[in-house]
Coordinates of C-alpha atoms in Angstrom, one line a residue:
Chain X
M1 CA -8.9 -48.4 33.2
A2 CA -5.0 -48.3 33.3
R3 CA -3.4 -46.1 30.7
A4 CA 0.3 -46.1 29.8
A5 CA 2.3 -44.2 32.6
L6 CA 3.7 -40.6 31.5
P7 CA 5.9 -38.5 33.0
G8 CA 6.1 -34.8 33.4
R9 CA 3.8 -32.0 33.3
L10 CA 4.3 -28.9 31.0
G11 CA 3.1 -26.2 33.1
W12 CA 2.6 -22.6 32.5
Q13 CA 5.4 -20.3 33.0
R14 CA 5.8 -16.5 33.1
G15 CA 8.4 -14.8 31.4
R16 CA 9.4 -11.2 30.3
V17 CA 10.1 -9.4 27.0
V18 CA 13.5 -7.9 27.2
D19 CA 14.0 -6.9 23.2
T20 CA 12.1 -7.1 20.1
I21 CA 13.3 -7.0 16.6
E22 CA 11.4 -5.9 13.7
E23 CA 12.3 -8.7 11.2
T24 CA 10.3 -7.6 8.0
R25 CA 7.3 -5.2 8.0
R26 CA 5.0 -8.1 9.4
A27 CA 7.5 -10.4 11.5
K28 CA 8.7 -9.4 14.9
S29 CA 10.9 -11.2 16.9
L30 CA 10.3 -11.0 20.9
V31 CA 13.5 -12.2 22.9
L32 CA 12.2 -13.5 26.1
D33 CA 14.0 -14.0 29.7
L34 CA 12.4 -17.1 31.3
P35 CA 13.6 -17.9 34.5
N36 CA 12.4 -21.5 34.3
W37 CA 13.0 -22.4 30.6
P38 CA 13.9 -26.1 30.7
G39 CA 15.5 -26.0 27.3
H40 CA 14.4 -27.0 23.9
R41 CA 15.3 -28.7 20.7
A42 CA 15.6 -26.9 17.5
G43 CA 12.1 -27.0 15.7
Q44 CA 10.0 -27.1 18.7
H45 CA 7.3 -24.4 19.4
V46 CA 5.6 -22.8 22.4
D47 CA 1.8 -22.1 23.3
I48 CA 1.4 -18.6 24.4
R49 CA -1.6 -17.4 26.6
L50 CA -2.6 -14.0 26.5
T51 CA -5.2 -12.7 29.4
A52 CA -7.6 -9.7 29.2
E53 CA -8.4 -7.5 32.1
D54 CA -11.7 -9.4 32.6
G55 CA -10.0 -12.8 32.4
Y56 CA -10.7 -13.9 28.7
Q57 CA -7.9 -15.8 27.6
A58 CA -6.8 -16.8 24.2
Q59 CA -3.9 -19.3 23.3
R60 CA -1.8 -19.9 20.3
G61 CA 1.4 -21.7 19.1
Y62 CA 4.2 -20.0 17.8
S63 CA 7.7 -21.6 16.6
I64 CA 10.9 -20.8 18.7
A65 CA 13.5 -19.1 16.4
S66 CA 16.4 -19.6 19.0
A67 CA 19.2 -22.3 18.8
P68 CA 19.2 -24.4 21.9
E69 CA 22.6 -22.7 23.0
D70 CA 21.3 -19.2 22.6
D71 CA 21.4 -17.2 25.7
R72 CA 17.5 -16.2 25.3
L73 CA 14.5 -17.8 24.1
I74 CA 13.2 -15.9 20.8
L75 CA 10.2 -16.3 19.0
T76 CA 9.2 -14.8 15.8
V77 CA 5.6 -13.9 15.1
D78 CA 4.5 -13.0 11.6
R79 CA 1.0 -10.6 11.8
L80 CA -1.9 -11.9 10.2
E81 CA -4.2 -9.4 9.5
G82 CA -7.4 -9.9 11.4
G83 CA -6.0 -12.2 13.8
E84 CA -6.5 -12.3 17.4
V85 CA -3.1 -12.7 19.1
S86 CA -0.3 -12.1 16.4
P87 CA -1.3 -8.5 16.1
Y88 CA -0.8 -7.7 19.9
L89 CA 2.3 -9.7 19.6
T90 CA 3.7 -7.6 16.5
D91 CA 2.1 -4.4 17.4
V92 CA 1.4 -3.8 21.1
I93 CA 3.7 -5.8 23.4
E94 CA 6.9 -4.1 24.5
P95 CA 10.1 -4.8 26.6
G96 CA 9.2 -5.2 30.2
D97 CA 5.9 -6.7 29.5
E98 CA 5.1 -10.2 30.6
L99 CA 4.0 -13.3 28.8
E100 CA 2.4 -16.3 29.8
L101 CA 3.8 -19.5 28.1
R102 CA 4.3 -23.1 28.2
G103 CA 7.0 -25.6 26.2
P104 CA 8.8 -26.7 24.5
V105 CA 6.2 -28.7 22.5
G106 CA 6.2 -31.0 19.5
G107 CA 9.3 -33.7 19.3
Y108 CA 9.1 -34.8 15.7
F109 CA 9.8 -31.8 13.7
V110 CA 13.1 -31.4 15.2
W111 CA 16.7 -31.4 14.2
D112 CA 19.8 -32.4 16.3
A113 CA 23.7 -31.9 15.5
S114 CA 24.3 -35.7 16.1
L115 CA 22.3 -36.6 13.4
S116 CA 23.9 -37.7 9.9
G117 CA 23.2 -36.9 6.5
P118 CA 23.1 -33.7 4.5
L119 CA 20.6 -31.2 6.2
L120 CA 18.1 -29.9 3.8
L121 CA 15.8 -26.8 4.9
I122 CA 12.8 -25.6 3.0
S123 CA 10.6 -23.0 3.7
G124 CA 7.7 -20.4 2.5
G125 CA 7.4 -17.2 4.4
S126 CA 7.6 -17.3 8.3
G127 CA 8.0 -21.1 7.6
I128 CA 11.8 -20.2 7.8
V129 CA 11.5 -19.6 12.0
P130 CA 11.8 -23.3 13.2
L131 CA 14.4 -23.6 10.4
R132 CA 16.4 -20.8 11.7
A133 CA 16.7 -22.5 15.2
M134 CA 18.3 -25.5 13.3
L135 CA 20.5 -23.3 11.6
R136 CA 21.8 -21.5 14.5
H137 CA 22.1 -25.0 16.1
W138 CA 24.2 -26.3 13.4
A139 CA 26.4 -23.1 13.7
A140 CA 26.8 -23.6 17.4
A141 CA 27.5 -27.2 17.1
R142 CA 29.2 -27.5 13.8
P143 CA 28.5 -31.2 13.1
P144 CA 30.2 -32.3 9.8
V145 CA 27.0 -32.0 7.9
E146 CA 26.4 -30.0 4.9
V147 CA 23.7 -27.7 5.2
R148 CA 21.4 -26.0 2.2
V149 CA 18.5 -23.3 2.7
L150 CA 15.7 -23.2 0.1
H151 CA 13.6 -20.1 1.1
S152 CA 10.8 -18.8 -0.8
A153 CA 9.4 -15.2 -0.1
R154 CA 7.2 -12.7 -2.1
T155 CA 9.9 -9.9 -2.2
L156 CA 13.5 -9.7 -0.9
D157 CA 12.2 -7.2 2.0
D158 CA 9.6 -10.0 3.1
V159 CA 12.8 -12.6 3.9
I160 CA 12.9 -12.7 7.7
Y161 CA 16.4 -13.2 9.0
R162 CA 17.6 -11.6 5.9
D163 CA 20.6 -10.3 7.2
E164 CA 21.6 -13.3 9.1
L165 CA 20.9 -15.7 6.3
M166 CA 23.2 -13.6 3.9
R167 CA 26.0 -13.5 6.1
R168 CA 26.1 -17.0 6.3
A169 CA 25.9 -17.5 2.7
A170 CA 28.5 -14.7 2.1
F171 CA 31.1 -16.7 4.6
D172 CA 30.1 -20.0 2.7
E173 CA 29.0 -21.5 5.9
V174 CA 25.8 -22.5 4.5
D175 CA 24.2 -22.8 0.9
V176 CA 21.4 -20.5 1.1
R177 CA 19.2 -20.3 -2.2
I178 CA 16.4 -17.4 -2.0
A179 CA 13.4 -17.8 -4.5
L180 CA 11.3 -14.5 -4.8
T181 CA 8.0 -15.0 -6.1
R182 CA 6.7 -11.7 -6.6
A183 CA 9.4 -8.9 -7.5
W184 CA 13.1 -9.0 -7.7
P185 CA 15.8 -6.2 -7.1
D186 CA 17.8 -5.3 -10.2
G187 CA 20.4 -8.1 -11.2
W188 CA 18.7 -10.5 -8.9
R189 CA 20.7 -13.8 -9.3
G190 CA 18.5 -16.0 -7.3
H191 CA 15.4 -18.2 -8.4
R192 CA 12.7 -16.3 -9.7
G193 CA 9.3 -18.1 -9.0
R194 CA 8.0 -20.7 -6.8
I195 CA 9.9 -23.5 -5.4
D196 CA 8.5 -26.1 -7.7
R197 CA 9.3 -29.7 -8.9
D198 CA 11.9 -28.5 -11.2
Y199 CA 13.9 -26.2 -9.3
L200 CA 13.8 -28.9 -6.3
N201 CA 15.1 -31.5 -8.8
G202 CA 18.0 -28.9 -9.3
A203 CA 18.3 -27.6 -5.6
A204 CA 17.6 -30.9 -3.5
W205 CA 20.7 -33.6 -3.1
P206 CA 19.7 -36.6 -4.9
P207 CA 18.1 -39.2 -2.7
R208 CA 21.4 -41.2 -2.7
H209 CA 22.8 -38.7 -0.6
Q210 CA 20.1 -39.3 2.2
P211 CA 19.3 -36.0 3.0
R212 CA 16.9 -35.2 6.1
I213 CA 14.5 -32.6 4.9
Y214 CA 12.5 -30.4 6.7
V215 CA 9.5 -28.1 5.0
C216 CA 7.7 -25.6 6.6
G217 CA 5.3 -22.8 5.6
P218 CA 1.7 -22.3 4.4
T219 CA -0.4 -25.2 3.8
A220 CA -0.1 -24.9 0.1
F221 CA 3.6 -24.2 0.1
V222 CA 4.5 -27.5 1.9
E223 CA 1.9 -29.6 0.3
A224 CA 3.6 -28.7 -3.2
A225 CA 7.1 -28.9 -1.8
A226 CA 6.7 -32.4 -0.2
T227 CA 4.6 -33.9 -3.1
A228 CA 7.2 -32.7 -5.4
L229 CA 10.2 -34.1 -3.4
V230 CA 8.4 -37.6 -3.2
D231 CA 8.0 -37.4 -6.8
N232 CA 11.7 -36.3 -7.3
G233 CA 12.6 -39.7 -5.5
Q234 CA 12.9 -38.5 -1.9
R235 CA 12.0 -41.1 0.3
P236 CA 8.8 -39.9 2.2
E237 CA 10.0 -40.8 5.9
T238 CA 13.1 -38.6 5.3
I239 CA 10.6 -35.5 4.9
K240 CA 9.4 -34.0 8.1
T241 CA 6.6 -31.3 7.4
E242 CA 5.1 -28.4 9.4
R243 CA 2.2 -26.5 8.0
F244 CA 0.0 -23.5 9.4
G245 CA -3.1 -22.7 7.6
P246 CA -4.9 -19.6 6.9
T247 CA -6.2 -19.3 10.3
G248 CA -4.7 -18.5 13.7
G249 CA -2.8 -15.8 14.8
Chain E
M1 CA -3.2 -17.0 38.3
S2 CA -2.2 -15.5 34.9
P3 CA -0.8 -12.0 34.5
I4 CA -2.8 -9.5 32.8
S5 CA -1.6 -8.9 29.2
R6 CA -1.4 -5.1 28.7
G7 CA -3.7 -3.9 26.0
F8 CA -4.9 -7.0 25.2
L9 CA -8.6 -7.1 24.4
G10 CA -9.1 -10.2 22.5
R11 CA -11.9 -11.0 19.8
R12 CA -14.5 -12.6 22.0
R13 CA -17.4 -10.8 20.7
R14 CA -16.8 -12.2 17.4
A15 CA -19.8 -14.5 16.5
D16 CA -18.1 -17.8 17.5
G17 CA -21.2 -19.7 17.6
D18 CA -22.7 -21.3 20.5
P19 CA -19.7 -21.0 23.6
S20 CA -21.3 -24.0 24.9
R21 CA -19.9 -26.2 22.0
V22 CA -16.2 -24.2 22.2
P23 CA -13.8 -26.3 24.8
P24 CA -11.2 -24.2 26.8
G25 CA -8.8 -22.5 25.0
Q26 CA -10.3 -23.0 21.4
Y27 CA -11.3 -20.5 18.9
V28 CA -13.7 -21.3 16.2
T29 CA -12.5 -21.4 12.5
D30 CA -14.5 -21.5 9.2
D31 CA -11.3 -22.8 7.5
F32 CA -10.0 -26.4 7.8
P33 CA -6.3 -26.0 8.5
V34 CA -4.0 -28.9 7.7
L35 CA -1.5 -30.4 10.1
S36 CA 0.6 -33.4 9.0
A37 CA 3.8 -34.7 10.1
G38 CA 5.0 -35.6 6.7
P39 CA 4.4 -35.6 2.7
T40 CA 0.4 -36.3 1.8
P41 CA 0.1 -40.2 0.9
H42 CA -1.7 -41.0 -2.3
T43 CA -2.7 -44.6 -2.3
P44 CA -4.5 -45.4 -5.2
L45 CA -8.1 -46.9 -4.5
D46 CA -7.3 -50.4 -6.2
E47 CA -4.5 -50.7 -3.8
W48 CA -6.6 -49.4 -1.0
S49 CA -7.6 -52.0 2.0
F50 CA -8.7 -51.7 5.6
T51 CA -7.7 -54.3 8.0
I52 CA -8.6 -55.2 11.6
D53 CA -6.3 -57.4 13.3
G54 CA -3.9 -58.0 16.3
A55 CA -5.6 -59.2 19.2
V56 CA -8.6 -60.9 17.3
K57 CA -9.5 -64.2 16.9
E58 CA -9.6 -63.8 13.4
S59 CA -8.3 -61.0 11.4
V60 CA -10.5 -59.2 8.8
S61 CA -10.2 -57.2 5.7
W62 CA -12.0 -55.2 3.1
R63 CA -11.2 -53.6 -0.2
W64 CA -12.4 -50.1 -1.2
E65 CA -15.3 -51.3 -3.0
E66 CA -16.1 -53.9 -0.4
F67 CA -16.0 -51.0 2.5
L68 CA -18.3 -48.6 0.7
G69 CA -20.7 -51.9 1.1
L70 CA -20.6 -51.7 4.8
P71 CA -23.7 -50.1 6.4
A72 CA -22.8 -46.3 6.6
A73 CA -24.0 -43.5 8.6
Q74 CA -23.9 -39.6 8.1
V75 CA -23.0 -37.3 11.2
T76 CA -22.6 -33.7 11.8
V77 CA -19.9 -33.0 14.5
D78 CA -17.9 -30.5 15.9
I79 CA -14.1 -30.9 15.8
H80 CA -11.1 -29.7 17.9
C81 CA -7.4 -29.4 17.2
V82 CA -5.0 -29.7 19.6
T83 CA -3.4 -26.2 17.8
K84 CA -6.6 -24.4 19.3
W85 CA -8.7 -24.3 16.3
S86 CA -12.4 -25.6 16.4
K87 CA -14.9 -26.4 13.5
L88 CA -18.5 -26.5 14.1
D89 CA -20.9 -28.6 12.0
T90 CA -18.6 -30.7 10.0
S91 CA -20.7 -33.3 7.8
W92 CA -18.9 -36.8 7.4
R93 CA -20.1 -40.0 5.8
G94 CA -18.5 -43.4 6.9
V95 CA -18.7 -46.6 8.6
S96 CA -19.0 -46.5 12.5
L97 CA -16.3 -48.4 14.6
D98 CA -19.4 -50.3 16.2
T99 CA -20.1 -51.8 12.7
L100 CA -16.0 -52.5 11.9
L101 CA -15.3 -54.4 15.5
E102 CA -18.4 -56.4 15.4
T103 CA -16.8 -58.2 12.7
V104 CA -14.1 -59.6 15.3
E105 CA -14.0 -61.2 18.4
T106 CA -11.6 -59.7 21.0
E107 CA -10.8 -59.3 24.5
A108 CA -8.7 -56.5 23.9
E109 CA -9.4 -53.0 25.5
Y110 CA -7.2 -50.6 23.2
L111 CA -6.4 -50.5 19.7
T112 CA -3.7 -48.7 17.6
A113 CA -4.8 -47.0 14.4
W114 CA -2.5 -47.3 11.7
C115 CA -2.3 -45.2 8.3
D116 CA -0.2 -44.9 5.0
G117 CA 2.5 -42.6 5.9
D118 CA 3.4 -44.5 9.2
Y119 CA 1.3 -42.6 11.4
T120 CA -0.6 -44.2 14.3
T121 CA -2.8 -43.3 17.3
N122 CA -3.7 -45.1 20.1
L123 CA -7.2 -45.3 21.5
A124 CA -9.2 -47.3 24.2
L125 CA -11.8 -49.1 23.0
E126 CA -14.5 -47.3 25.4
D127 CA -13.3 -44.1 23.5
V128 CA -14.4 -45.4 19.9
L129 CA -17.5 -47.7 20.7
D130 CA -21.5 -46.7 21.0
G131 CA -21.2 -44.2 18.3
N132 CA -18.3 -42.4 19.1
A133 CA -16.1 -43.1 16.0
W134 CA -16.5 -43.6 12.3
V135 CA -13.9 -44.4 9.6
A136 CA -15.2 -41.2 7.2
Y137 CA -14.7 -41.3 3.4
E138 CA -17.0 -38.5 2.5
S139 CA -16.8 -34.9 3.7
E140 CA -19.1 -32.0 3.3
G141 CA -21.1 -34.5 0.7
G142 CA -17.9 -35.3 -1.4
P143 CA -14.8 -37.5 -1.0
V144 CA -12.2 -36.6 1.6
H145 CA -9.1 -34.5 0.2
P146 CA -6.2 -36.3 0.3
E147 CA -4.8 -33.2 2.6
H148 CA -7.4 -33.8 5.2
G149 CA -6.8 -37.7 5.4
G150 CA -8.6 -39.0 2.2
P151 CA -9.3 -41.4 0.9
A152 CA -10.5 -42.6 4.4
R153 CA -9.7 -41.1 7.9
L154 CA -10.8 -42.0 11.2
L155 CA -13.1 -39.7 13.0
V156 CA -13.3 -39.4 16.9
P157 CA -14.9 -35.8 17.4
H158 CA -15.2 -36.1 21.0
L159 CA -11.1 -36.1 21.2
Y160 CA -8.5 -33.7 20.0
F161 CA -8.5 -34.2 16.2
W162 CA -5.1 -35.8 16.4
T163 CA -6.6 -39.2 17.2
S164 CA -8.7 -39.0 13.9
A165 CA -5.9 -40.2 11.9
K166 CA -5.7 -39.3 8.3
W167 CA -5.2 -41.9 5.6
I168 CA -6.3 -45.2 7.9
R169 CA -5.8 -48.2 6.6
G170 CA -6.4 -50.3 9.7
L171 CA -6.9 -51.0 13.2
T172 CA -4.8 -53.3 15.5
L173 CA -6.0 -54.3 18.6
T174 CA -4.1 -54.8 21.8
P175 CA -4.4 -56.2 25.3
T176 CA -2.2 -53.2 26.4
D177 CA -2.5 -49.3 25.7
E178 CA 0.9 -48.8 23.2
L179 CA 1.6 -45.1 22.5
G180 CA 1.0 -44.0 19.1
F181 CA 3.0 -41.2 17.3
W182 CA 1.9 -37.8 18.8
E183 CA 1.5 -39.6 22.1
T184 CA 4.8 -40.6 22.0
Y185 CA 6.0 -37.4 21.1
G186 CA 4.4 -35.5 24.5
Y187 CA 0.6 -35.1 23.4
H188 CA -1.8 -36.2 26.2
N189 CA -2.7 -40.1 25.9
H190 CA -6.3 -39.3 26.1
G191 CA -6.8 -35.8 24.4
D192 CA -10.5 -34.9 25.9
P193 CA -10.8 -31.2 24.5
W194 CA -13.0 -30.3 27.2
L195 CA -10.4 -31.3 30.1
E196 CA -8.0 -29.3 27.9
Q197 CA -5.8 -32.5 28.0
R198 CA -3.3 -31.1 25.3
Y199 CA 0.0 -32.3 26.6
Q200 CA 1.4 -35.1 28.9
G201 CA 0.3 -34.5 32.8
D202 CA -2.6 -31.9 31.6

């Protein structure tokens, strides 16, 4: 039976870890040298494959944290306790080690600087990773598009890319608003508590501004935020979501 | 050949059930992760209908109560998501696509499943007939939760789970194979987990 013809093949390629960056107690970025990387769009991910000495293999997907314009591909991995792959990537792998991956994968949850409308990025925890690729892409391309980041973390120490976010916020490049759900430093002026319907009603642009909305985080976070946005009148087709569940790692 | 990942042991000694039931590159989970490209739609049941149209002599449509009155099947199947998790022995109740497609006359060989939230997926008829696919409205003895595709979702367990379209509202029969949502974004046009057909060209 004739099937629609499709081009291309997403083959496995080898890269080398050239640097690691401790982002938080749980999250680590891997900076990779990939001689055959074909380029990517902000928001895409890769599949990683690990191989044990006896040939056993495990695969998982990880979001790309770097912009298409960055020199190196960066992945940021959140360590899931009891996970099979993420603890290896956060605790064992070192600069100089080889890593096998293929990608980029996923073409829907992507943002491109040619797109119109204000850009609203909403993340919980390590959901910030693909949004950081978009943020860096925006900073490199400088389109006339307003950007706002609404990020939720347990504590300030759990905010991945905290320095980078604060720097962009301090220079008024980007409106960064951080919500802390568990504990707050003295004098914390950001939101205290979850990103909920009331908070989104005030923090999101009204629907008539036609924001492009990207929501990424744990399933419960994304379900709550996306549902609240729709209830607040945002059009569902303007909201792109990426969820990660309690499993994986 | 793949390079050895220095110091990687893996978790293969975990009780992952019968290894002959886990396709290559998959791991078994007891959770039920959620993957959706947009907000979860919440269509009230009194506005719900299921339609078969396209290359058919006469299209057919059922309202929710009518759909529940169709001959139903109870199935227990393993499901496999392209994001690497597999879940064994999931139980569902729904209407088989054999039952649904018996009601229309067609010479089409393909269909597009369409859904609330504008999701689509394309399937060959040979992949959904002969007891291979259902429109399921019960999961583990209760209603299908909206996050997992309720009120009704497609269930095509022998293919990666993106073809088991959530929030399904109808089937459009097509003479030619027309790419669906994820198929357009680089996922494989068939999606057999045992052949590890994850992405285009696999």
